[in-house]
Amino acid sequence: MACSVSLTSPICFHNANNSKTALNPSPIKTAKATPRSRTFTQFAIPPLSTAAADFASVDGAAIAVIGGSSVAALAAVLTLTDPERRRQLQAEEVGGKDKEVVREYFNNSGFQRWKKIYGETDEVNKVQRDIRLGHSKTVENVMKMLTDEGSLQGVTVCDAGCGTGCLAIPLAKEGAIVYASDISAAMVSEAEKQAKEQLQITNDDQSSPPTMPKFEVSDLESLKGKYDTVICLDVLIHYPQSQADGMIAHLASLAESRLILSFAPKTFYYDLLKRVGELFPGPSKATRAYLHAEADVERALQKVGWKIKERGLITTQFYFARLVEAVPA
């Protein structure tokens, strides 16, 4: 595929005031970084959109046509389609708003699909396996970002949009006090199940057992409390920028010292790929997917007195995302 990036390509993570260095330049222009920069390899990404999992039903060869002069032809084809109309009809079926669409999707067909992707079953295709690898690498590197700055023992962490617990459980194993939430009751139930199974094994091996995460069903707007760290991975994709600004401000208000976000970056090329995915919804309907310009996210953080400390572009063969760590300015 013309737009693919090798999993072993070096991806640069850096502080906000220093120039970025990497062997392979990112397709997105990055801000200057500080002298203390870090480079991670084999970074991978959470899915570009919930439509991506449905898109996974399309054979990889069909996706590979994107590239060179075919991009222009594809753009012309997209002007003759109306995936947004399909999204609108879907929204009307469940109440007319994105939130209801997301809740309905992840409590039903979406839950079954993403449970397989985040799990260990072999019943996944090539693209879904790529998502799984990407997600696991994202979790690994978020954990590295956290543990590099010290022990997590007793640190309070809010995992906003916890899914099946892929991040909440490793956090608990490191001694963090975790509050995990998701809009999907099905996801929360699965996360609780996985936590009990995995943390029980950990408990048997340690003299000081980890604290079981507190799981609850909640959307982002309803989250309350104060936490040392707030993490929200692959959730802003469900919010248009007008609403994302408010969500970022709300999440920052919950964090005492650190906020970690991942989001699908908005560029012409990535936007085109997203629209391709919308043309192949698979056997079930998916949610809307919103891309966000890094400058818009940074501006939203600055409005509430926060600044980006570290940032990086994460890619796999099919998916692209920004991961940023913000701290009070």
One Martini backbone bead per residue (centre of mass of N, CA, C, O) as a GRO file, in nm:
protein
  329
    1MET     BB    1   0.095   0.036   0.023
    2ALA     BB    2   0.154   0.368  -0.027
    3CYS     BB    3   0.075   0.465   0.291
    4SER     BB    4   0.270   0.300   0.432
    5VAL     BB    5   0.430   0.217   0.755
    6SER     BB    6   0.667   0.095   0.921
    7LEU     BB    7   0.696  -0.041   1.238
    8THR     BB    8   1.026   0.027   1.236
    9SER     BB    9   0.989   0.312   1.227
   10PRO     BB   10   1.095   0.599   1.346
   11ILE     BB   11   0.944   0.765   1.627
   12CYS     BB   12   0.901   1.083   1.750
   13PHE     BB   13   0.959   1.201   2.074
   14HIS     BB   14   0.881   1.528   2.221
   15ASN     BB   15   0.932   1.826   2.311
   16ALA     BB   16   0.800   2.152   2.241
   17ASN     BB   17   1.112   2.315   2.186
   18ASN     BB   18   1.229   2.105   1.978
   19SER     BB   19   1.376   1.964   1.726
   20LYS     BB   20   1.299   1.721   1.509
   21THR     BB   21   1.406   1.371   1.494
   22ALA     BB   22   1.436   1.147   1.204
   23LEU     BB   23   1.482   0.918   0.959
   24ASN     BB   24   1.168   0.950   0.902
   25PRO     BB   25   0.960   1.161   0.788
   26SER     BB   26   0.681   1.316   0.856
   27PRO     BB   27   0.370   1.403   0.703
   28ILE     BB   28   0.373   1.591   0.958
   29LYS     BB   29   0.403   1.884   1.093
   30THR     BB   30   0.610   1.979   1.357
   31ALA     BB   31   0.704   2.090   1.638
   32LYS     BB   32   0.910   2.214   1.846
   33ALA     BB   33   1.164   2.097   2.056
   34THR     BB   34   1.339   1.990   2.312
   35PRO     BB   35   1.642   1.870   2.409
   36ARG     BB   36   1.453   1.645   2.545
   37SER     BB   37   1.458   1.365   2.356
   38ARG     BB   38   1.259   1.092   2.216
   39THR     BB   39   1.297   0.760   2.068
   40PHE     BB   40   1.070   0.544   1.911
   41THR     BB   41   0.997   0.215   1.823
   42GLN     BB   42   0.737   0.043   1.707
   43PHE     BB   43   0.500   0.209   1.654
   44ALA     BB   44   0.147   0.230   1.710
   45ILE     BB   45  -0.212   0.232   1.626
   46PRO     BB   46  -0.504   0.326   1.658
   47PRO     BB   47  -0.782   0.357   1.507
   48LEU     BB   48  -0.898   0.588   1.287
   49SER     BB   49  -1.180   0.428   1.303
   50THR     BB   50  -1.467   0.252   1.341
   51ALA     BB   51  -1.466   0.193   1.032
   52ALA     BB   52  -1.211   0.016   1.014
   53ALA     BB   53  -1.329  -0.256   1.107
   54ASP     BB   54  -1.521  -0.274   0.865
   55PHE     BB   55  -1.300  -0.236   0.647
   56ALA     BB   56  -1.165  -0.520   0.711
   57SER     BB   57  -1.352  -0.683   0.501
   58VAL     BB   58  -1.158  -0.580   0.304
   59ASP     BB   59  -0.937  -0.645   0.089
   60GLY     BB   60  -0.613  -0.541   0.070
   61ALA     BB   61  -0.602  -0.501  -0.243
   62ALA     BB   62  -0.822  -0.277  -0.251
   63ILE     BB   63  -0.650  -0.065  -0.088
   64ALA     BB   64  -0.377  -0.049  -0.269
   65VAL     BB   65  -0.482   0.167  -0.490
   66ILE     BB   66  -0.376   0.381  -0.312
   67GLY     BB   67  -0.209   0.602  -0.524
   68GLY     BB   68  -0.107   0.847  -0.684
   69SER     BB   69  -0.335   0.902  -0.935
   70SER     BB   70  -0.569   0.757  -0.773
   71VAL     BB   71  -0.640   0.982  -0.573
   72ALA     BB   72  -0.788   1.167  -0.770
   73ALA     BB   73  -1.000   0.961  -0.858
   74LEU     BB   74  -1.112   0.907  -0.575
   75ALA     BB   75  -1.208   1.192  -0.515
   76ALA     BB   76  -1.420   1.192  -0.739
   77VAL     BB   77  -1.589   0.958  -0.632
   78LEU     BB   78  -1.662   1.085  -0.354
   79THR     BB   79  -1.848   1.312  -0.476
   80LEU     BB   80  -2.074   1.074  -0.556
   81THR     BB   81  -2.104   1.032  -0.258
   82ASP     BB   82  -2.296   0.963   0.076
   83PRO     BB   83  -2.198   0.885   0.382
   84GLU     BB   84  -2.340   1.101   0.559
   85ARG     BB   85  -2.628   1.006   0.507
   86ARG     BB   86  -2.594   0.737   0.650
   87ARG     BB   87  -2.526   0.860   0.927
   88GLN     BB   88  -2.787   1.017   0.964
   89LEU     BB   89  -2.980   0.775   0.961
   90GLN     BB   90  -2.851   0.634   1.201
   91ALA     BB   91  -2.899   0.859   1.410
   92GLU     BB   92  -3.213   0.862   1.386
   93GLU     BB   93  -3.256   0.569   1.500
   94VAL     BB   94  -3.102   0.669   1.802
   95GLY     BB   95  -3.171   1.014   1.827
   96GLY     BB   96  -2.959   1.211   1.644
   97LYS     BB   97  -2.677   1.140   1.794
   98ASP     BB   98  -2.356   1.051   1.839
   99LYS     BB   99  -2.373   0.927   2.123
  100GLU     BB  100  -2.594   0.717   2.055
  101VAL     BB  101  -2.436   0.574   1.837
  102VAL     BB  102  -2.197   0.485   2.008
  103ARG     BB  103  -2.351   0.328   2.222
  104GLU     BB  104  -2.491   0.129   2.032
  105TYR     BB  105  -2.242   0.010   1.894
  106PHE     BB  106  -2.074  -0.074   2.172
  107ASN     BB  107  -2.329  -0.268   2.264
  108ASN     BB  108  -2.294  -0.441   2.000
  109SER     BB  109  -2.130  -0.494   1.724
  110GLY     BB  110  -1.881  -0.336   1.824
  111PHE     BB  111  -1.816  -0.509   2.067
  112GLN     BB  112  -1.758  -0.776   1.921
  113ARG     BB  113  -1.529  -0.666   1.745
  114TRP     BB  114  -1.339  -0.532   1.969
  115LYS     BB  115  -1.302  -0.777   2.146
  116LYS     BB  116  -1.135  -0.930   1.937
  117ILE     BB  117  -0.912  -0.722   1.889
  118TYR     BB  118  -0.831  -0.697   2.208
  119GLY     BB  119  -0.773  -0.982   2.210
  120GLU     BB  120  -0.668  -1.345   2.135
  121THR     BB  121  -0.801  -1.421   1.895
  122ASP     BB  122  -0.793  -1.571   1.559
  123GLU     BB  123  -1.071  -1.414   1.463
  124VAL     BB  124  -0.887  -1.238   1.250
  125ASN     BB  125  -0.778  -1.020   1.034
  126LYS     BB  126  -0.532  -0.835   0.909
  127VAL     BB  127  -0.637  -0.556   1.002
  128GLN     BB  128  -0.719  -0.634   1.291
  129ARG     BB  129  -0.431  -0.722   1.372
  130ASP     BB  130  -0.310  -0.442   1.330
  131ILE     BB  131  -0.476  -0.305   1.549
  132ARG     BB  132  -0.382  -0.476   1.783
  133LEU     BB  133  -0.086  -0.403   1.766
  134GLY     BB  134  -0.122  -0.100   1.787
  135HIS     BB  135  -0.262  -0.091   2.061
  136SER     BB  136  -0.039  -0.232   2.226
  137LYS     BB  137   0.179  -0.019   2.161
  138THR     BB  138   0.036   0.219   2.283
  139VAL     BB  139   0.022   0.112   2.571
  140GLU     BB  140   0.325   0.068   2.613
  141ASN     BB  141   0.405   0.376   2.564
  142VAL     BB  142   0.235   0.498   2.784
  143MET     BB  143   0.366   0.343   3.014
  144LYS     BB  144   0.647   0.460   2.962
  145MET     BB  145   0.582   0.755   3.011
  146LEU     BB  146   0.502   0.706   3.310
  147THR     BB  147   0.748   0.531   3.431
  148ASP     BB  148   0.986   0.731   3.360
  149GLU     BB  149   0.873   0.933   3.608
  150GLY     BB  150   0.793   0.686   3.787
  151SER     BB  151   0.606   0.564   4.013
  152LEU     BB  152   0.254   0.438   4.039
  153GLN     BB  153   0.225   0.424   4.329
  154GLY     BB  154  -0.081   0.575   4.419
  155VAL     BB  155  -0.167   0.678   4.151
  156THR     BB  156  -0.406   0.869   3.999
  157VAL     BB  157  -0.626   0.735   3.735
  158CYS     BB  158  -0.793   0.833   3.436
  159ASP     BB  159  -0.981   0.618   3.216
  160ALA     BB  160  -1.111   0.757   2.928
  161GLY     BB  161  -1.215   0.505   2.755
  162CYS     BB  162  -1.142   0.180   2.834
  163GLY     BB  163  -1.299  -0.047   2.734
  164THR     BB  164  -1.142  -0.366   2.809
  165GLY     BB  165  -0.872  -0.272   2.986
  166CYS     BB  166  -0.580  -0.237   2.845
  167LEU     BB  167  -0.484  -0.001   3.052
  168ALA     BB  168  -0.599  -0.035   3.340
  169ILE     BB  169  -0.452  -0.299   3.417
  170PRO     BB  170  -0.152  -0.213   3.397
  171LEU     BB  171  -0.181   0.015   3.600
  172ALA     BB  172  -0.257  -0.164   3.843
  173LYS     BB  173   0.004  -0.339   3.836
  174GLU     BB  174   0.175  -0.060   3.910
  175GLY     BB  175  -0.023   0.075   4.154
  176ALA     BB  176  -0.257   0.217   4.054
  177ILE     BB  177  -0.538   0.430   4.086
  178VAL     BB  178  -0.826   0.329   3.907
  179TYR     BB  179  -1.046   0.514   3.682
  180ALA     BB  180  -1.290   0.359   3.477
  181SER     BB  181  -1.446   0.442   3.157
  182ASP     BB  182  -1.759   0.397   2.962
  183ILE     BB  183  -2.031   0.418   2.743
  184SER     BB  184  -2.015   0.103   2.755
  185ALA     BB  185  -2.145  -0.160   2.925
  186ALA     BB  186  -2.005  -0.393   2.780
  187MET     BB  187  -1.715  -0.296   2.820
  188VAL     BB  188  -1.716  -0.278   3.129
  189SER     BB  189  -1.779  -0.574   3.182
  190GLU     BB  190  -1.524  -0.683   3.041
  191ALA     BB  191  -1.316  -0.530   3.209
  192GLU     BB  192  -1.389  -0.655   3.481
  193LYS     BB  193  -1.331  -0.945   3.400
  194GLN     BB  194  -1.032  -0.907   3.320
  195ALA     BB  195  -0.934  -0.792   3.589
  196LYS     BB  196  -1.000  -1.033   3.772
  197GLU     BB  197  -0.821  -1.236   3.620
  198GLN     BB  198  -0.540  -1.078   3.606
  199LEU     BB  199  -0.519  -0.973   3.910
  200GLN     BB  200  -0.524  -1.251   4.044
  201ILE     BB  201  -0.257  -1.346   3.934
  202THR     BB  202  -0.092  -1.116   4.056
  203ASN     BB  203  -0.172  -1.165   4.351
  204ASP     BB  204  -0.028  -1.451   4.371
  205ASP     BB  205   0.273  -1.299   4.310
  206GLN     BB  206   0.207  -1.092   4.551
  207SER     BB  207   0.221  -0.928   4.857
  208SER     BB  208   0.110  -0.662   4.698
  209PRO     BB  209  -0.178  -0.608   4.586
  210PRO     BB  210  -0.368  -0.478   4.361
  211THR     BB  211  -0.595  -0.245   4.273
  212MET     BB  212  -0.902  -0.241   4.176
  213PRO     BB  213  -1.061  -0.108   3.946
  214LYS     BB  214  -1.292   0.151   3.881
  215PHE     BB  215  -1.593   0.091   3.724
  216GLU     BB  216  -1.784   0.284   3.471
  217VAL     BB  217  -2.069   0.423   3.329
  218SER     BB  218  -1.957   0.682   3.098
  219ASP     BB  219  -1.925   0.982   2.983
  220LEU     BB  220  -1.721   1.247   2.959
  221GLU     BB  221  -1.912   1.474   3.074
  222SER     BB  222  -1.964   1.301   3.362
  223LEU     BB  223  -1.700   1.340   3.475
  224LYS     BB  224  -1.535   1.323   3.796
  225GLY     BB  225  -1.288   1.480   3.973
  226LYS     BB  226  -0.945   1.398   4.085
  227TYR     BB  227  -0.626   1.355   3.910
  228ASP     BB  228  -0.311   1.310   3.832
  229THR     BB  229  -0.414   1.138   3.575
  230VAL     BB  230  -0.527   1.173   3.232
  231ILE     BB  231  -0.675   0.936   2.995
  232CYS     BB  232  -0.740   0.961   2.623
  233LEU     BB  233  -0.801   0.702   2.397
  234ASP     BB  234  -0.968   0.700   2.110
  235VAL     BB  235  -1.225   0.933   2.142
  236LEU     BB  236  -1.222   1.206   1.975
  237ILE     BB  237  -1.334   1.070   1.710
  238HIS     BB  238  -1.647   1.127   1.824
  239TYR     BB  239  -1.565   1.440   1.793
  240PRO     BB  240  -1.607   1.734   1.706
  241GLN     BB  241  -1.429   2.016   1.743
  242SER     BB  242  -1.646   2.178   1.898
  243GLN     BB  243  -1.653   1.944   2.124
  244ALA     BB  244  -1.354   1.881   2.183
  245ASP     BB  245  -1.282   2.135   2.335
  246GLY     BB  246  -1.464   2.069   2.580
  247MET     BB  247  -1.336   1.792   2.648
  248ILE     BB  248  -1.050   1.892   2.701
  249ALA     BB  249  -1.125   2.087   2.927
  250HIS     BB  250  -1.252   1.874   3.113
  251LEU     BB  251  -1.008   1.685   3.142
  252ALA     BB  252  -0.817   1.903   3.257
  253SER     BB  253  -0.996   1.954   3.519
  254LEU     BB  254  -0.920   1.653   3.634
  255ALA     BB  255  -0.618   1.731   3.624
  256GLU     BB  256  -0.315   1.790   3.798
  257SER     BB  257  -0.040   1.697   3.594
  258ARG     BB  258  -0.180   1.507   3.353
  259LEU     BB  259  -0.239   1.474   2.987
  260ILE     BB  260  -0.351   1.208   2.770
  261LEU     BB  261  -0.366   1.200   2.407
  262SER     BB  262  -0.554   1.066   2.131
  263PHE     BB  263  -0.554   1.130   1.765
  264ALA     BB  264  -0.675   1.193   1.456
  265PRO     BB  265  -0.526   1.341   1.202
  266LYS     BB  266  -0.569   1.639   1.010
  267THR     BB  267  -0.559   1.571   0.666
  268PHE     BB  268  -0.604   1.524   0.346
  269TYR     BB  269  -0.512   1.227   0.333
  270TYR     BB  270  -0.660   1.114   0.588
  271ASP     BB  271  -0.939   1.206   0.501
  272LEU     BB  272  -0.950   1.027   0.251
  273LEU     BB  273  -0.921   0.754   0.397
  274LYS     BB  274  -1.172   0.782   0.569
  275ARG     BB  275  -1.372   0.793   0.325
  276VAL     BB  276  -1.311   0.518   0.224
  277GLY     BB  277  -1.413   0.365   0.474
  278GLU     BB  278  -1.713   0.470   0.440
  279LEU     BB  279  -1.762   0.291   0.170
  280PHE     BB  280  -1.693   0.029   0.381
  281PRO     BB  281  -1.900  -0.081   0.633
  282GLY     BB  282  -1.996  -0.356   0.610
  283PRO     BB  283  -2.224  -0.552   0.797
  284SER     BB  284  -2.213  -0.281   0.964
  285LYS     BB  285  -2.249  -0.006   1.136
  286ALA     BB  286  -2.089   0.298   1.195
  287THR     BB  287  -1.928   0.564   1.303
  288ARG     BB  288  -1.829   0.852   1.326
  289ALA     BB  289  -1.530   1.034   1.204
  290TYR     BB  290  -1.292   1.251   1.365
  291LEU     BB  291  -1.065   1.485   1.279
  292HIS     BB  292  -0.754   1.644   1.413
  293ALA     BB  293  -0.580   1.915   1.455
  294GLU     BB  294  -0.311   1.984   1.635
  295ALA     BB  295  -0.358   2.290   1.665
  296ASP     BB  296  -0.642   2.263   1.794
  297VAL     BB  297  -0.559   2.104   2.044
  298GLU     BB  298  -0.351   2.306   2.149
  299ARG     BB  299  -0.547   2.543   2.173
  300ALA     BB  300  -0.738   2.410   2.381
  301LEU     BB  301  -0.521   2.387   2.601
  302GLN     BB  302  -0.436   2.688   2.622
  303LYS     BB  303  -0.713   2.802   2.717
  304VAL     BB  304  -0.664   2.616   3.004
  305GLY     BB  305  -0.343   2.619   3.080
  306TRP     BB  306  -0.198   2.429   2.866
  307LYS     BB  307   0.079   2.210   2.761
  308ILE     BB  308   0.293   2.057   2.546
  309LYS     BB  309   0.549   1.821   2.610
  310GLU     BB  310   0.462   1.572   2.426
  311ARG     BB  311   0.507   1.420   2.093
  312GLY     BB  312   0.350   1.202   1.832
  313LEU     BB  313   0.370   0.987   1.557
  314ILE     BB  314   0.145   0.723   1.465
  315THR     BB  315   0.203   0.412   1.278
  316THR     BB  316   0.068   0.207   1.028
  317GLN     BB  317  -0.058   0.071   0.753
  318PHE     BB  318  -0.368   0.210   0.826
  319TYR     BB  319  -0.281   0.406   1.073
  320PHE     BB  320  -0.330   0.732   1.246
  321ALA     BB  321  -0.159   0.927   1.513
  322ARG     BB  322  -0.177   1.130   1.797
  323LEU     BB  323   0.047   1.178   2.081
  324VAL     BB  324  -0.015   1.353   2.392
  325GLU     BB  325   0.147   1.551   2.647
  326ALA     BB  326   0.009   1.736   2.916
  327VAL     BB  327   0.064   2.043   3.102
  328PRO     BB  328   0.086   2.282   3.304
  329ALA     BB  329   0.191   2.616   3.230
   0.00000   0.00000   0.00000
